[in-house]
Coordinates of C-alpha atoms and ligand atoms in Angstrom, one line a residue:
X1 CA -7.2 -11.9 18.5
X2 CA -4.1 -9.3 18.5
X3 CA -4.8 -5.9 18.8
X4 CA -2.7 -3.6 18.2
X5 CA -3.7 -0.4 19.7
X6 CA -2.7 3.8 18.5
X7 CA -4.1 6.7 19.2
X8 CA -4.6 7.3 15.7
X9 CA -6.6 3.7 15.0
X10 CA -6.6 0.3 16.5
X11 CA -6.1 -2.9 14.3
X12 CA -6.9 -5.6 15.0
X13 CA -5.4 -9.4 13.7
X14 CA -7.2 -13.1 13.6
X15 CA -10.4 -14.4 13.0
X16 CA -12.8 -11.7 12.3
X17 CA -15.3 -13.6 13.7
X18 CA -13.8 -13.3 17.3
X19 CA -13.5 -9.5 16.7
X20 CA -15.1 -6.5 17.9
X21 CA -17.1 -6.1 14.1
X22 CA -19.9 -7.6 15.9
X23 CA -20.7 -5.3 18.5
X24 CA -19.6 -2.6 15.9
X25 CA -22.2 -3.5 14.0
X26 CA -24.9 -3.8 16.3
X27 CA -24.4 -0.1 17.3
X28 CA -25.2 0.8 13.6
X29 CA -28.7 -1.5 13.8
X30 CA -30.8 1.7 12.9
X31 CA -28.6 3.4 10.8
X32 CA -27.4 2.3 7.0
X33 CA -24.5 0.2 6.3
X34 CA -22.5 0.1 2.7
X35 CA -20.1 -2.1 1.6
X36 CA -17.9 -1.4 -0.6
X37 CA -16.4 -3.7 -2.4
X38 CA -14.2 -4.7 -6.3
X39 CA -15.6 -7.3 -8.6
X40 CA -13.3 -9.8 -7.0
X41 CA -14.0 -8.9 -3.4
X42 CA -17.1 -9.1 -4.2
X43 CA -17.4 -12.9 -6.1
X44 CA -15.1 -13.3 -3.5
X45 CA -14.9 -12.5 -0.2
X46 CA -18.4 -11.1 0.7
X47 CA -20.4 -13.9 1.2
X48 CA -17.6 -14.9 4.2
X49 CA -18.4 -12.0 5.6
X50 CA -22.0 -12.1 5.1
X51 CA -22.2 -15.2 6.6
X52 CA -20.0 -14.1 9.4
X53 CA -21.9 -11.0 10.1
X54 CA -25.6 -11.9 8.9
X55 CA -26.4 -8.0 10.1
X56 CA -24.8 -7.3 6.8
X57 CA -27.5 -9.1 4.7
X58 CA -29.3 -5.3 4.7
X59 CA -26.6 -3.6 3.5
X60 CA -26.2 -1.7 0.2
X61 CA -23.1 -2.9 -1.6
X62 CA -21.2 -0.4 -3.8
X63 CA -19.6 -2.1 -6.4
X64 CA -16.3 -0.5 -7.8
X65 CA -14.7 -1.3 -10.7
X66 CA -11.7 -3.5 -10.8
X67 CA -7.5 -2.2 -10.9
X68 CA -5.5 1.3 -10.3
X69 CA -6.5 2.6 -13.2
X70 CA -10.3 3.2 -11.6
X71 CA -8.4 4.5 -8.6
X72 CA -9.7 7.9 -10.0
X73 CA -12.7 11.0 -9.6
X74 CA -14.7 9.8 -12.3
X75 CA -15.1 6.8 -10.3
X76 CA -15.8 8.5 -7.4
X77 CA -18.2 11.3 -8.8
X78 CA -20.4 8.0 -9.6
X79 CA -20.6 6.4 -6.2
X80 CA -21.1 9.8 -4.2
X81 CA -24.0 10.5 -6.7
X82 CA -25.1 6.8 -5.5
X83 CA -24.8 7.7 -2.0
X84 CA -27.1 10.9 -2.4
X85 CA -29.6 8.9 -4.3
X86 CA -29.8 6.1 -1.7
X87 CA -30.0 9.2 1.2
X88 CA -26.8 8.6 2.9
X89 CA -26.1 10.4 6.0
X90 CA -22.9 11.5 7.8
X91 CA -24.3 8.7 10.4
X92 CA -24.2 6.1 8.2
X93 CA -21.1 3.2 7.8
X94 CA -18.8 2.5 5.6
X95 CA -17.1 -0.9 5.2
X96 CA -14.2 -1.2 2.5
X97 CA -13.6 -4.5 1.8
X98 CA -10.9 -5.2 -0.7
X99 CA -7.4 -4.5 -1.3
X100 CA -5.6 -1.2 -1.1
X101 CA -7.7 0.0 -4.2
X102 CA -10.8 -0.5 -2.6
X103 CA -9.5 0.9 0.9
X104 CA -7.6 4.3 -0.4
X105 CA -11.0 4.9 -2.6
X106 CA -13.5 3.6 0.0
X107 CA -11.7 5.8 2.5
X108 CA -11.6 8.6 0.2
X109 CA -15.1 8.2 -0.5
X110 CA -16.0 8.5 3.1
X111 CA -14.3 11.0 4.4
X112 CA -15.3 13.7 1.9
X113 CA -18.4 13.1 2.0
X114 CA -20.5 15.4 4.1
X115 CA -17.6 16.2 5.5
X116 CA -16.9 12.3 6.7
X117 CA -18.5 9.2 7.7
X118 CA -17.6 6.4 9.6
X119 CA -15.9 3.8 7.8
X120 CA -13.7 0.2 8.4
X121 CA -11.0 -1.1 6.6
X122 CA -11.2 -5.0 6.1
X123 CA -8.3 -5.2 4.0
X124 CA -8.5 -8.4 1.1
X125 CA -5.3 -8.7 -0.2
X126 CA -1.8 -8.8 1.4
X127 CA -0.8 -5.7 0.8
X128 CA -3.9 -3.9 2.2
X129 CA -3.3 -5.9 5.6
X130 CA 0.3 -4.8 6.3
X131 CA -0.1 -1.4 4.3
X132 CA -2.8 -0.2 2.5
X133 CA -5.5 -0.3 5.4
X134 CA -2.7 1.3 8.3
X135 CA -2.2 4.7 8.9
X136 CA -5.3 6.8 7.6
X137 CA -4.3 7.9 4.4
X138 CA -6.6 7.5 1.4
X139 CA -6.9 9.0 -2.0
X140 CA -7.1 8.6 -5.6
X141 CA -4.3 8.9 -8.7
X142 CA -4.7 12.2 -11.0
X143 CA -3.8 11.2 -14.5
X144 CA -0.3 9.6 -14.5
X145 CA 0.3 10.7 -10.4
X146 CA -0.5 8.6 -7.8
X147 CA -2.1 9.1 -4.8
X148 CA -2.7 13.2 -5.7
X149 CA -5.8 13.9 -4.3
X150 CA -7.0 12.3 -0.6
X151 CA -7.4 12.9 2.9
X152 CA -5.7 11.8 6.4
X153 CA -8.4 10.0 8.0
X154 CA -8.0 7.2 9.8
X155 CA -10.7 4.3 9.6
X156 CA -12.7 3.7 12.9
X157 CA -11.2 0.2 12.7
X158 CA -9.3 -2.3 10.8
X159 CA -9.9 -6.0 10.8
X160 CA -6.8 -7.9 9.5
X161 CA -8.0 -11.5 8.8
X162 CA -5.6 -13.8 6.9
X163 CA -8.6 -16.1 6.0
X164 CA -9.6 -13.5 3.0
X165 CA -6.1 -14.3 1.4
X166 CA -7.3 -17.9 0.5
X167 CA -8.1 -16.5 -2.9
X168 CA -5.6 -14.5 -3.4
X169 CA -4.0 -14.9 -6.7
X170 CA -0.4 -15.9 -6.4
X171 CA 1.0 -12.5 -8.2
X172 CA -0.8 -11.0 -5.2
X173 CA 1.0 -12.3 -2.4
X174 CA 4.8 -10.7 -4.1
X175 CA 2.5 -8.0 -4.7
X176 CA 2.7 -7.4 -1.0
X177 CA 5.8 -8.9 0.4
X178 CA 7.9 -5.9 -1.5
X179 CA 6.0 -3.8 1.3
X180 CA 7.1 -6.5 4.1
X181 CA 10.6 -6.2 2.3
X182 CA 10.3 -2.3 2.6
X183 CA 9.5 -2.0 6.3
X184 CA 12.5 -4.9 6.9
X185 CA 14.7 -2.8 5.6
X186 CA 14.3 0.2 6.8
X187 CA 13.4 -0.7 10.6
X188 CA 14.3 -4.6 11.1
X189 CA 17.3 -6.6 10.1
X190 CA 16.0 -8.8 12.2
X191 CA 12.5 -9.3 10.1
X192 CA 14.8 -9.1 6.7
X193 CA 16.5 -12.4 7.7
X194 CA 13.1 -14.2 8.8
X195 CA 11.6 -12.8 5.2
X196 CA 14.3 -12.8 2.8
X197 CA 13.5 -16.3 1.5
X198 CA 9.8 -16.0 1.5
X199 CA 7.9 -17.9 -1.2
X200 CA 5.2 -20.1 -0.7
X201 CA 1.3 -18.5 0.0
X202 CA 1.8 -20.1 3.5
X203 CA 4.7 -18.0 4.5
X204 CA 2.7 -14.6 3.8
X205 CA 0.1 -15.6 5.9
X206 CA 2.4 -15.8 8.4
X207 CA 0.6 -13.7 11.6
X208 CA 3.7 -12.7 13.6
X209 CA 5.0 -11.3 10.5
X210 CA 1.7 -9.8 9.5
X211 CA 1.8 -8.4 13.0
X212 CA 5.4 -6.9 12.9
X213 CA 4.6 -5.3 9.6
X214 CA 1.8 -3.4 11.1
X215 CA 3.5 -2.6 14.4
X216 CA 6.0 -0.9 12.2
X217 CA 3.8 1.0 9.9
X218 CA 1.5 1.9 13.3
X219 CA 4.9 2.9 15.4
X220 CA 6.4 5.3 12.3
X221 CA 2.3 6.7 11.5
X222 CA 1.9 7.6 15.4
X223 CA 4.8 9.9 15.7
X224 CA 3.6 11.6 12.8
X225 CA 1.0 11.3 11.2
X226 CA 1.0 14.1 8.9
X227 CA 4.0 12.9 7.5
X228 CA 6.3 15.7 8.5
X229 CA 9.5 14.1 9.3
X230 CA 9.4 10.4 10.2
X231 CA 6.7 8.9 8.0
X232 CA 8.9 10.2 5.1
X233 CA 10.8 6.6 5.9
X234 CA 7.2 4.6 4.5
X235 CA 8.6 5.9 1.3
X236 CA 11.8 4.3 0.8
X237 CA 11.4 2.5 -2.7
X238 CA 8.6 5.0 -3.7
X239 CA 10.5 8.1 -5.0
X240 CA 11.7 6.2 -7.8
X241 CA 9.3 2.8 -7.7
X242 CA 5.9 6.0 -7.8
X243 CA 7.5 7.1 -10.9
X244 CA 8.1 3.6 -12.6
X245 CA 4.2 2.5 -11.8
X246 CA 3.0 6.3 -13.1
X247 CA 5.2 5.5 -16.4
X248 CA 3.6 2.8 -17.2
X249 CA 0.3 3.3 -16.0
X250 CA -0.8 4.7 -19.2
X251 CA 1.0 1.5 -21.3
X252 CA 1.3 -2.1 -19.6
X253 CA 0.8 -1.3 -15.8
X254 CA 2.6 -3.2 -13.2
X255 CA 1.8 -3.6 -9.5
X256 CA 2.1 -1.2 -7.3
X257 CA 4.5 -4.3 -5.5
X258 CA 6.5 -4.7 -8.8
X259 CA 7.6 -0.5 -9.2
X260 CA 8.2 -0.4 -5.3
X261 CA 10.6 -3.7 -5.6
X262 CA 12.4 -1.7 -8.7
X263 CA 12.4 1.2 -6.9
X264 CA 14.0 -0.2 -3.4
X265 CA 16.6 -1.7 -5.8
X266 CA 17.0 1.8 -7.5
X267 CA 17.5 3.5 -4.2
X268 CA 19.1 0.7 -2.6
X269 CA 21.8 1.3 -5.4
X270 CA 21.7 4.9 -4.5
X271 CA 22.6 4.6 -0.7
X272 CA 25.5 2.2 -2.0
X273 CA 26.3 4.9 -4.6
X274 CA 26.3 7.9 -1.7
X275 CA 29.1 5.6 0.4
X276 CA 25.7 5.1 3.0
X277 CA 24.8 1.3 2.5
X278 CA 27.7 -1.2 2.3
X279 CA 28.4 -3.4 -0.8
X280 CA 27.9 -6.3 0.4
X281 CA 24.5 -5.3 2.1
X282 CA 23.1 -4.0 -1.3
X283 CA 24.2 -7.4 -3.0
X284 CA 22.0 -9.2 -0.4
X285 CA 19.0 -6.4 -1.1
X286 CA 19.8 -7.0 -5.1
X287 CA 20.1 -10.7 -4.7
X288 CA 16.3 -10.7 -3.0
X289 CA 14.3 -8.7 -5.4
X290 CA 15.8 -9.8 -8.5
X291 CA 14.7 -13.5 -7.1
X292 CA 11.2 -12.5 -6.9
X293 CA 10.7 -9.8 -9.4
X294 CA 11.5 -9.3 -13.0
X295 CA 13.4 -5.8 -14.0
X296 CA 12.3 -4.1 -17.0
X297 CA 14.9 -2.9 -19.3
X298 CA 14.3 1.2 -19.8
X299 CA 15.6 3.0 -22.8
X300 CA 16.8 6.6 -22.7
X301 CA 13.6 8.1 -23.2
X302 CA 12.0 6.1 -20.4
X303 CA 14.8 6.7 -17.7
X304 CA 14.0 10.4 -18.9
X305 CA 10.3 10.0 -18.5
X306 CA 10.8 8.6 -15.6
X307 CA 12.7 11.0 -13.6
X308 CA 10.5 13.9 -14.9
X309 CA 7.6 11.9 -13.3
X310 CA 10.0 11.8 -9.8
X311 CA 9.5 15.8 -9.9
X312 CA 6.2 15.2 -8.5
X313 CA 6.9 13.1 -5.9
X314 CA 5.5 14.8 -2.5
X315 CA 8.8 14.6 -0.6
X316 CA 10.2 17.3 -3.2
X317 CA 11.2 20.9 -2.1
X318 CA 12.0 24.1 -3.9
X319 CA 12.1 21.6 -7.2
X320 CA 14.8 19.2 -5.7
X321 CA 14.0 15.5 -6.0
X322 CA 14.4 14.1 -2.3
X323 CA 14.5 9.8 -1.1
X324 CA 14.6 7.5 1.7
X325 CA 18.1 6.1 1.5
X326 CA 19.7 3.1 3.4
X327 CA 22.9 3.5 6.0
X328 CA 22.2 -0.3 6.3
X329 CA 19.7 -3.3 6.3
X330 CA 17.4 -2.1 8.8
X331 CA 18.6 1.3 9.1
X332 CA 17.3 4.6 7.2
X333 CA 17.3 8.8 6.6
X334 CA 14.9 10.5 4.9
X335 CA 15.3 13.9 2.9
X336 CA 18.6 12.8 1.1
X337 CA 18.8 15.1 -2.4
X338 CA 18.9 13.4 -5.2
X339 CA 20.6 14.7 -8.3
X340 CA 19.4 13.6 -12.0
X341 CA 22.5 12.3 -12.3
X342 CA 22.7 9.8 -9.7
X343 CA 19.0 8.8 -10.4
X344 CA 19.8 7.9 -14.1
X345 CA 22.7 6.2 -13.1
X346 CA 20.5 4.0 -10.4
X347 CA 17.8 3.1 -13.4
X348 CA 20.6 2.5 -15.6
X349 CA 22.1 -0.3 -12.8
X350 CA 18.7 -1.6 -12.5
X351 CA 18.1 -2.1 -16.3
X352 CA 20.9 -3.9 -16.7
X353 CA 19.7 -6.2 -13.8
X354 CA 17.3 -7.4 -16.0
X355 CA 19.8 -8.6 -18.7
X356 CA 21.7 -10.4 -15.6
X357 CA 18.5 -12.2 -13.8
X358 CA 15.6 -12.3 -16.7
Ligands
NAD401 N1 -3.1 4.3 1.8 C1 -1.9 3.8 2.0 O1 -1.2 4.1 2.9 C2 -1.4 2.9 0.9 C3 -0.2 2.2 1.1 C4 0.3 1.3 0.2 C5 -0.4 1.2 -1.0 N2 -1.6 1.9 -1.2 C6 -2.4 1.7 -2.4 O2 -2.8 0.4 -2.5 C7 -3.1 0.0 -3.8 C8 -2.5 -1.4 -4.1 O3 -3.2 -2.3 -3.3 P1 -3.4 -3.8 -3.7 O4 -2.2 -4.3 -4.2 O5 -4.2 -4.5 -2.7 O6 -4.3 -3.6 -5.1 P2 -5.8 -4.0 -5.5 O7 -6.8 -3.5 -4.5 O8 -5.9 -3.6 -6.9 O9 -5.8 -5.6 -5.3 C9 -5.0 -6.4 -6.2 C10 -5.9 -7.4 -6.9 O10 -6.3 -8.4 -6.0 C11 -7.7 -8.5 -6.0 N3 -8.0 -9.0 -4.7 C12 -7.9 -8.4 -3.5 N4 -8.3 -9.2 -2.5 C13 -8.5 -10.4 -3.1 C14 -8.9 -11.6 -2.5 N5 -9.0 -11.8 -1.2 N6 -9.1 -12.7 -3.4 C15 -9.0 -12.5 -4.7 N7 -8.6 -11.3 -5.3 C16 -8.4 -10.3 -4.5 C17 -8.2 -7.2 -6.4 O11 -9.5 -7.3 -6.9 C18 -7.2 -6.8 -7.5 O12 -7.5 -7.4 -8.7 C19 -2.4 1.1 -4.7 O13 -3.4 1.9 -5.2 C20 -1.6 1.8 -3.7 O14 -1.4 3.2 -4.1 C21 -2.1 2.7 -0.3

């Protein structure tokens, strides 16, 4: 078992059954325990851990509708009126397992109500282990904005356990390694070269990769946790990949892995574009993503869509659109202004990638 220990939460990687859940659980014997959990985490993954942890057998299960698009307060509203009908307490547990939809609403769930509750992250999917679970924020979308409304409350605990990826559906994994791909690039040229050819289910699973990933994530999150100054750098590929996912949430939505992979390319393209980033280091960044993903070809009206929708990103001041930008593989600034201009020239570039690679 790896731990990786913080101030703010420890995580800890391997076999779940060798963990500290155990004794965890035992010191919630006399109070009550609810799982949460997706359809799919449910069909599943929760008879593993049921099995595992036979404690569990008493526990309520909260059921949450599948996808982003439940990622919302009607949702919630249902399961806190569940939780006051079933006479929750403060006391009680909660254990999220699923991927980052089921963690950012399970922990959102939890720490509003009566003013927070204990809860554990057991993250499902790839992108909840190296992402999602890490670093204490949680939160729902508000209409076509993600992430709007949440708290910063970190998880008593997070058990990383590659074992639940064994039914993860292939999409998932890419889903994910965009996130690897993000932290590689802005931290670790080093992890960018073991990565860059990633492709097969057995490379994801990969536990000293897993384990960088969250070092990462846990070294940025500790020096800030509030997200002040450092933490901005989590959002390289988000400024403009936030905006692609809220465009077409309300159409044909795409993974939260598929926008960030556009938008790393977009702002890739943009650190080129600002004389930070060489050529030749963007061509490697391009020649990845457009392996993996597919690019979208965006007409006029989208690109404008899409750059209104970058006006509510959270790193904006005083009505200026701000990004994480690149000085090199491995290397990043935050707060770098972004003019209209530049951003419809980036989406522009990565339109026209999909004529290229498609
Ligand atoms: N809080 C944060 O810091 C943070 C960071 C990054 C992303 N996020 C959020 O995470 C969400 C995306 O997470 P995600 O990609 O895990 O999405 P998700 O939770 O929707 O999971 C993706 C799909 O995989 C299924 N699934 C999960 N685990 C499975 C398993 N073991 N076997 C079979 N199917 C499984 C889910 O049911 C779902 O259909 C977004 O809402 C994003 O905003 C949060």
């Amino acid at each position: 078992m790896r731990v990786i220990s913080s101030p703010i939460q420890d995580v800890e990687v391997g076999n779940i059954a060798d963990s500290s859940l155990e004794k965890i659980l035992e010191s919630y014997s006399d109070r009550g325990i609810i799982v949460i959990v997706d359809q799919n985490t449910h069909d599943l993954c929760l008879e593993f851990l049921i099995t595992t942890f036979p404690q569990l057998k008493k526990s309520e299960i909260i059921l949450l509708p599948v996808g982003e698009e439940n990622k919302v307060m009607e949702v919630c509203m249902q399961v806190w009126n569940a939780f006051s009908e079933y006479g929750f307490g403060r006391k009680d547990l909660v254990l999220n397992l699923g991927g980052g939809v089921v963690t950012d609403t399970g922990g959102f769930l939890a720490s509003v109500y009566k003013r927070g509750m204990d809860f554990i992250h057991i993250p499902t999917s790839l992108l909840g282990m190296i992402d999602a679970s890490i670093g204490g924020k949680n939160g729902i979308d508000l209409n076509q904005y993600k992430n709007q409304l949440g708290t910063i409350t970190a998880p008593k605990r997070v058990f990383v356990d590659p074992i639940f990826m064994g039914t993860l559906p292939e999409a998932e994994f890419y889903n994910g390694y965009a996130e690897m791909l993000k932290y590689a690039l802005i931290r670790d040229k080093v992890l960018f070269e073991e990565i860059k050819d990633f492709s097969k289910e057995k490379d994801f699973s990969d536990l000293d990769v897993i384990v960088k990933c969250i070092q990462i994530k846990v070294d940025i999150v500790d020096g800030d946790l509030y997200e002040k100054a450092e933490r901005k750098l989590l959002n390289f590929g988000h400024t403009v990949g936030h905006a692609i996912e809220g465009f077409f949430l309300e159409s044909v939505p795409i993974s939260h892995g598929h926008a960030v992979a556009l938008g790393m390319c977009a702002e890739a393209y943009l650190s080129m574009d600002k004389g930070k980033l060489s050529k030749d280091e963007y061509k490697q960044i391009e020649q990845v993503l457009t392996r993996v993903y597919p690019f979208i070809k965006f007409t006029d009206e989208d690109t404008k869509a899409i750059i209104k929708l970058m006006y509510n990103d959270k790193k904006n001041e005083s009505g200026k659109i701000y990004s994480v930008l690149l000085n090199g593989i491995g290397s990043s600034t935050f707060h770098n202004e972004l003019l209209e201009s530049e951003i419809g020239k980036a989406l522009l570039h990565i339109s026209m990638l999909s004529d290229i690679y498609n």
